[in-house]
Short mmCIF file of C-alpha atoms in Angstrom, two decimals:
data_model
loop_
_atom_site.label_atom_id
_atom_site.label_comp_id
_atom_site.label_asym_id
_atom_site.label_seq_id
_atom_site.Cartn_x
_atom_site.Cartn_y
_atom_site.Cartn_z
CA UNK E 92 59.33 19.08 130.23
CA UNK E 93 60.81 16.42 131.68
CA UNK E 94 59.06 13.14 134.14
CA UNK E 95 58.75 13.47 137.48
CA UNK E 96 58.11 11.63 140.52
CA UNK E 97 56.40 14.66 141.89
CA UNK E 98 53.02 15.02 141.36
CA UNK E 99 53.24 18.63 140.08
CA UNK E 100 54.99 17.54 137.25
CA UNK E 101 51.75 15.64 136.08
CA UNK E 102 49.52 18.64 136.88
CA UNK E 103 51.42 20.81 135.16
CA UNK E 104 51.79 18.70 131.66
CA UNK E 105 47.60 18.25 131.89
CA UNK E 106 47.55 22.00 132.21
CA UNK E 107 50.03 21.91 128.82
CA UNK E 108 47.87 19.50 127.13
CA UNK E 109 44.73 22.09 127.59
CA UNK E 110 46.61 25.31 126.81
CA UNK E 111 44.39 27.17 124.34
CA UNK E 112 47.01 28.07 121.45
CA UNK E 113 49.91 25.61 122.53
CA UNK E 114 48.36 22.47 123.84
CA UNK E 115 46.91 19.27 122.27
CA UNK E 116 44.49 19.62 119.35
CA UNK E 117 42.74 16.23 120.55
CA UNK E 118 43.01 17.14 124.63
CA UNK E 119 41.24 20.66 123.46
CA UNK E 120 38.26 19.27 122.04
CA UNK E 121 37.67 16.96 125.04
CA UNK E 122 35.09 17.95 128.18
CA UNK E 123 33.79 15.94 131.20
CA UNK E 124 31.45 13.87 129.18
CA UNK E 125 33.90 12.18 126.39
CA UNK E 126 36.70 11.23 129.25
CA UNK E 127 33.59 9.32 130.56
CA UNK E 128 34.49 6.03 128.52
CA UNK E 129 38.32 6.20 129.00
CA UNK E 130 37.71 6.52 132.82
CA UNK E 131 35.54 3.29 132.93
CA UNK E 132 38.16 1.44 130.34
CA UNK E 133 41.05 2.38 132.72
CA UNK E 134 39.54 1.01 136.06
CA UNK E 135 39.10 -1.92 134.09
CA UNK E 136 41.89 -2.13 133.05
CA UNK E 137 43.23 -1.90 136.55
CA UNK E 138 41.24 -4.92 138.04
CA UNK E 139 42.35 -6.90 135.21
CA UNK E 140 46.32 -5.90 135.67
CA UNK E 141 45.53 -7.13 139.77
CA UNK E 142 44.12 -10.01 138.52
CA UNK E 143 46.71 -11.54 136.42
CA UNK E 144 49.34 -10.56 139.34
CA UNK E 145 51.01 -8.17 136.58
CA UNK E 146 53.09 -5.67 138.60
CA UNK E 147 54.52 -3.54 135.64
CA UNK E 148 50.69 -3.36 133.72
CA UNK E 149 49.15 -2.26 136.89
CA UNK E 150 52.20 0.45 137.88
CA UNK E 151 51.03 1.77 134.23
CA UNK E 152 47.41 1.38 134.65
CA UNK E 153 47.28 2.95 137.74
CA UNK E 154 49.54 5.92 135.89
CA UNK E 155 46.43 5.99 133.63
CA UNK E 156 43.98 5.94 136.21
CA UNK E 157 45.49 8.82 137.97
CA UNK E 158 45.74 10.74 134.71
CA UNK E 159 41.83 10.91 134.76
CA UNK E 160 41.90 12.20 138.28
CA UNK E 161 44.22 14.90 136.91
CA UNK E 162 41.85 15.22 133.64
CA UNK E 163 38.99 16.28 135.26
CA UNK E 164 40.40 18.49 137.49
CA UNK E 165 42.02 19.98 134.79
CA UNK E 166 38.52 20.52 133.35
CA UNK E 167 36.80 21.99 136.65
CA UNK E 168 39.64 24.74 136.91
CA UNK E 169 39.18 25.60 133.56
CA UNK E 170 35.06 25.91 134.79
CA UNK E 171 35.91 27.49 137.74
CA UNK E 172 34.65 24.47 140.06
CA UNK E 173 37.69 23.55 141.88
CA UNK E 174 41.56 22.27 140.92
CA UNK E 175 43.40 19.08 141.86
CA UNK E 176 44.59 20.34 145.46
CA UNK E 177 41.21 20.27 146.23
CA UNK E 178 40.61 17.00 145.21
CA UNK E 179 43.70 16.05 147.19
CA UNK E 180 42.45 18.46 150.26
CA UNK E 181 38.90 17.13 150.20
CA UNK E 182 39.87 13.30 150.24
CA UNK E 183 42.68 13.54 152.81
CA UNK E 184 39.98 15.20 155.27
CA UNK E 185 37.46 12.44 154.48
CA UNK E 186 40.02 9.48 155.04
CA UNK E 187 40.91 11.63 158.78
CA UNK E 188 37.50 12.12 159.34
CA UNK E 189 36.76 8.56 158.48
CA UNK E 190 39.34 7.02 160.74
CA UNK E 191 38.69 8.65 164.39
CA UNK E 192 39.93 5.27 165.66
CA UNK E 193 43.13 5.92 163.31
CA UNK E 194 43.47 10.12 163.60
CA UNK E 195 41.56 10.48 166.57
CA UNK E 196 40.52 9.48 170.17
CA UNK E 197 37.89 6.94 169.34
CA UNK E 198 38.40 3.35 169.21
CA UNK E 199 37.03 0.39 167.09
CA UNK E 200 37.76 -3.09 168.59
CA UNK E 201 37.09 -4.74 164.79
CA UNK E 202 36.77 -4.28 161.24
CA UNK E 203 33.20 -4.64 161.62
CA UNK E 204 33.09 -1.87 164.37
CA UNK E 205 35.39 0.05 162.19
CA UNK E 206 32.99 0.07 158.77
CA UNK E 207 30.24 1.08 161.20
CA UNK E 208 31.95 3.88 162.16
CA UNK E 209 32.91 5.10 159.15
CA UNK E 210 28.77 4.82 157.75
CA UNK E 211 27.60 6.97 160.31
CA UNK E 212 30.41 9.59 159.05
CA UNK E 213 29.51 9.07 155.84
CA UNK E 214 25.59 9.63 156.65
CA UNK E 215 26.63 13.14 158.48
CA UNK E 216 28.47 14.29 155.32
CA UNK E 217 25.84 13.50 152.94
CA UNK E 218 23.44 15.90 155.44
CA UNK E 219 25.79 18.34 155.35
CA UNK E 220 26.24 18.06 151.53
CA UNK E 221 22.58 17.91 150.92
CA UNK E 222 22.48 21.05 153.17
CA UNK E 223 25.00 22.94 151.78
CA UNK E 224 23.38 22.29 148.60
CA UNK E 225 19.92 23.52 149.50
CA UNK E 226 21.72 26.76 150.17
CA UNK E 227 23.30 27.15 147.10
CA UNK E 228 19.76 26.34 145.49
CA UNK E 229 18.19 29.34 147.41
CA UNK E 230 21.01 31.46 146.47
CA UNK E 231 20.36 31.16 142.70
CA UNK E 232 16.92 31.13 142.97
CA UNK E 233 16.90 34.54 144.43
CA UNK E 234 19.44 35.87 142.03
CA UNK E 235 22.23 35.98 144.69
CA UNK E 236 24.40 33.55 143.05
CA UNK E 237 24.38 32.35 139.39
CA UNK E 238 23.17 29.35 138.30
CA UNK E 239 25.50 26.99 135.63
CA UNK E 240 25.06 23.80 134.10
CA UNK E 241 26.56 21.88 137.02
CA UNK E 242 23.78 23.85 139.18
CA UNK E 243 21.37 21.64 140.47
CA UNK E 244 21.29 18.32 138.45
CA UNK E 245 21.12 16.81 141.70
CA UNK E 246 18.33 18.68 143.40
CA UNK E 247 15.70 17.24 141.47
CA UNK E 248 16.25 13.55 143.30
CA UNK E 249 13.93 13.11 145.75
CA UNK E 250 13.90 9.09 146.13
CA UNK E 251 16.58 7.44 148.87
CA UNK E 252 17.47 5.63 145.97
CA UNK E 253 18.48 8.21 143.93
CA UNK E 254 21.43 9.00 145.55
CA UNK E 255 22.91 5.69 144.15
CA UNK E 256 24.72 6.55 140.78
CA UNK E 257 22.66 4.52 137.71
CA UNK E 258 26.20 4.47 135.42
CA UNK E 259 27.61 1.61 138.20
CA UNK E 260 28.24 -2.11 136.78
CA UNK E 261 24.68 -4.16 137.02
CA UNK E 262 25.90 -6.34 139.82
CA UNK E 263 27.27 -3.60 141.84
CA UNK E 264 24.13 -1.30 141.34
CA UNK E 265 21.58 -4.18 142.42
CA UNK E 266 23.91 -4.66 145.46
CA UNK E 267 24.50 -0.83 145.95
CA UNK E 268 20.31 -0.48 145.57
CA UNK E 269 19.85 -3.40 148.11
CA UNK E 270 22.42 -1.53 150.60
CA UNK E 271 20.57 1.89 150.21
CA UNK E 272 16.58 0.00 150.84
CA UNK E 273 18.19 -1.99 153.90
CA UNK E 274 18.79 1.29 155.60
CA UNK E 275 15.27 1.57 156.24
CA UNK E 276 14.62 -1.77 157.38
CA UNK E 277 13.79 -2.88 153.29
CA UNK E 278 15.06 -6.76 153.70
CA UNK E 279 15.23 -9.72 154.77
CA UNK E 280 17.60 -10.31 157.92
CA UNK E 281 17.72 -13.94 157.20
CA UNK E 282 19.09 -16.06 154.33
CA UNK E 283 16.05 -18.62 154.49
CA UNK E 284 13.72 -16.28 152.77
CA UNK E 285 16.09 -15.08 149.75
CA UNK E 286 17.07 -18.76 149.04
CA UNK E 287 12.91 -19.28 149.00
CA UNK E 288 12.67 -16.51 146.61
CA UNK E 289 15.15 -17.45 144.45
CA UNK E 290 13.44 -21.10 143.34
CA UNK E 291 10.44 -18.78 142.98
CA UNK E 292 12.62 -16.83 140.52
CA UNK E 293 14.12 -19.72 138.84
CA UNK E 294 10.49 -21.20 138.68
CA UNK E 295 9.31 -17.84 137.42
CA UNK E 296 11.97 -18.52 134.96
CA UNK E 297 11.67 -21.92 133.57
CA UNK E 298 7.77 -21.39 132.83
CA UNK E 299 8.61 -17.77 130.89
CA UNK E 300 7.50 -18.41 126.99
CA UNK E 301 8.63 -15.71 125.50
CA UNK E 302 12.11 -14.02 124.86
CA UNK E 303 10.93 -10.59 127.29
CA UNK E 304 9.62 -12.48 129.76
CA UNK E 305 12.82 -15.02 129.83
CA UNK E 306 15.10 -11.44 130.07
CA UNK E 307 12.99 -10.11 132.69
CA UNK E 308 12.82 -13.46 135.00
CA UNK E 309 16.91 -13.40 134.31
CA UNK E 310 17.22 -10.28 136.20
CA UNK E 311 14.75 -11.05 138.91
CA UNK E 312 17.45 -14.29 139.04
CA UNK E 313 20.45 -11.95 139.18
CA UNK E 314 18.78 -9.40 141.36
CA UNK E 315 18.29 -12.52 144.13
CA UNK E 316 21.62 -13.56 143.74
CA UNK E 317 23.18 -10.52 144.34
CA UNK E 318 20.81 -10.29 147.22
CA UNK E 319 22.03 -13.74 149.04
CA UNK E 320 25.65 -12.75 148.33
CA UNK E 321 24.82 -9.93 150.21
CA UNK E 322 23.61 -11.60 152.91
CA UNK E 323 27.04 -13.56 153.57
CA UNK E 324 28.99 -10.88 152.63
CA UNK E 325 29.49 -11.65 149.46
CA UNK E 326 30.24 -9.00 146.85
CA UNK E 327 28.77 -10.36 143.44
CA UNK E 328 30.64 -9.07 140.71
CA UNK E 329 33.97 -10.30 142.67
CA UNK E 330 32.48 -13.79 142.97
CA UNK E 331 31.59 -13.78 139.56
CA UNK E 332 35.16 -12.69 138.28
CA UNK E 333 36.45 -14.88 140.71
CA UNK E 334 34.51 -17.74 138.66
CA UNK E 335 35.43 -16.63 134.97
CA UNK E 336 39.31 -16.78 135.42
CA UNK E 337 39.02 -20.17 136.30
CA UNK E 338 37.06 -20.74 133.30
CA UNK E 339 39.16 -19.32 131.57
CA UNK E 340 42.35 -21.26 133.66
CA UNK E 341 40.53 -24.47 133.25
CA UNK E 342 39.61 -23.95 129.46
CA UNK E 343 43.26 -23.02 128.74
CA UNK E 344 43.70 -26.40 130.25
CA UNK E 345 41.33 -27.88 127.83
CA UNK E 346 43.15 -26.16 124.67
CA UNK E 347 46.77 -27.68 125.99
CA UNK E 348 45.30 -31.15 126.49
CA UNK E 349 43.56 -31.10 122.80
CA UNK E 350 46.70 -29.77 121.29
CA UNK E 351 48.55 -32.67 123.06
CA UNK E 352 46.68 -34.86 121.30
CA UNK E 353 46.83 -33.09 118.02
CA UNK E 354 42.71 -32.12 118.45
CA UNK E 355 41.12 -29.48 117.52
CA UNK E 356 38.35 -28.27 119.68
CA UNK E 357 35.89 -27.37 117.24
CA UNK E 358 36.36 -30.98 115.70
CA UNK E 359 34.90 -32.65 119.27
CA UNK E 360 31.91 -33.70 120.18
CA UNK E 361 30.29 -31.82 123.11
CA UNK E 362 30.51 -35.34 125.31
CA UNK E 363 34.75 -35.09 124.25
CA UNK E 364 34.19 -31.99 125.41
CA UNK E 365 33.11 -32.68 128.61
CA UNK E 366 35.92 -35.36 129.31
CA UNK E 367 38.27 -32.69 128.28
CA UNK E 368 36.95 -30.49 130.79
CA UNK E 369 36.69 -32.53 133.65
CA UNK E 370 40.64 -33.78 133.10
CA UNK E 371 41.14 -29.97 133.32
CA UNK E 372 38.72 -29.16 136.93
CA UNK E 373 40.71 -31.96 137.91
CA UNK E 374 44.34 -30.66 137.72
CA UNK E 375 43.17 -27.95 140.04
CA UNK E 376 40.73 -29.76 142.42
CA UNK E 377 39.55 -33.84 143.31
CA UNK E 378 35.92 -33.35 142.51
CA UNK E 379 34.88 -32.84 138.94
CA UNK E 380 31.62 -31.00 137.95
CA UNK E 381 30.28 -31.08 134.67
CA UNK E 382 30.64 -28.32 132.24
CA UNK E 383 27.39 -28.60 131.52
CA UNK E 384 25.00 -26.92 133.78
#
């Protein structure tokens, strides 16, 4: 076996990995459920290799991230459920379906035209998924077609809200929630309002007494956030990374400028602190802001 820049090649070592008396001892023992955590670690890993503009950890990340693509198809032909050419079939007729103004005869005039477009084909698919389901249902209810454990787990939803996936990030859930409630006219259409609700939130907050009450005002916080963000566009979690790596720039900063001075950081005082950090917000921008607060 030797690499490949064709995609077969990688097919074709997962199969090896899984073959019953020949393949991996550790791959063999695996199933949908354990690749869970490696898939989540790898995309990850990914944002973090785009983040730090690393070009050769995100041309092996991305290697990794395909491998679970691979995995679980790997894992569905073995079940019977489908095989990576119809992964590959099924999302290059999405992205043409998708794209009429791309593949097609239809034309959007913006990105924001463009996005609306591709909603209402996304809405028509989920019909015709939730359809296609219901007959599958009826077929192994009246004995026509068998019933396995990947029969049905979805049927039982019955709330719009369901259809949003509970393992997502926090952030993007609350934002993914607020999406799915807007559909039916659930929100404000107005930023006035959620900035309102939010100092009734951080009220809410500052008069909690206990430690369950403090946790649950948080997310009401959070939730409101994400909300406004929403509102301007504004995708949380991406603001909020956006916010820790230049923490974590600016405290770098802080760590140099100490060691210039032959400091240790634990040794200061949380006013030395301070100066240290504003030196550092101030290599990268005019205005300082405090670190505190």
């Amino acid at each position: 076996m030797q690499p490949s820049r064709d995609m077969k090649r990688l097919v074709e070592i997962m199969s090896a990995l899984r073959a019953p008396d020949t393949g991996c001892p550790w791959d063999l023992e695996q199933s949908f459920d354990t690749i869970i955590p490696y898939t989540i670690e790898e995309t990850f890993e990914v944002v973090d290799a785009i983040e730090r503009r690393d070009p050769d950890d995100l041309k092996e990340e991305l290697g990794d991230l395909l491998l679970q693509v691979v995995y679980y198809s790997q894992l569905a032909a073995e079940a019977g459920l489908f095989d990576f050419e119809d992964v590959v079939e099924g999302i290059t007729r999405k992205m043409i379906r998708r794209h009429p103004h791309v593949f097609g005869d239809t034309d959007a005039r913006s990105a924001r035209s463009a996005k609306g477009q591709w909603e209402r084909i996304k809405a028509e698919e989920k019909r015709e998924r939730a359809e296609a389901r219901a007959v599958r249902l009826r077929a192994e209810l009246d004995g026509t077609a068998e019933r396995s454990e990947w029969s049905g787990r979805n049927e039982a939803a019955t709330s719009l809200l369901d259809t949003v996936p509970g393992a997502l990030p926090a952030l993007t859930l609350a934002r993914k929630l607020q999406e799915k409630a807007a559909t039916v006219g659930f929100d404000w259409t107005t930023p006035e309002p959620i900035i309102a609700k939010l100092r009734e939130e951080t009220a809410e907050f500052e008069a909690a007494s206990t430690s369950q009450e403090r946790s649950d005002e948080l997310g009401d916080l959070l939730f409101t956030l994400v909300n406004l963000g929403r509102r301007y566009e504004i995708d949380p979690d991406s603001a909020l990374r956006g916010t820790v790596a230049k923490f974590r720039d600016r405290f770098r900063l802080m760590e140099v400028a100490a060691d210039d001075e032959n400091l240790r950081l634990a040794d200061l005082s949380l006013d030395e602190l301070e100066a240290l950090w504003v030196r550092a917000k101030r290599s990268s921008q005019p205005e300082a802001e405090s670190i505190i607060g």
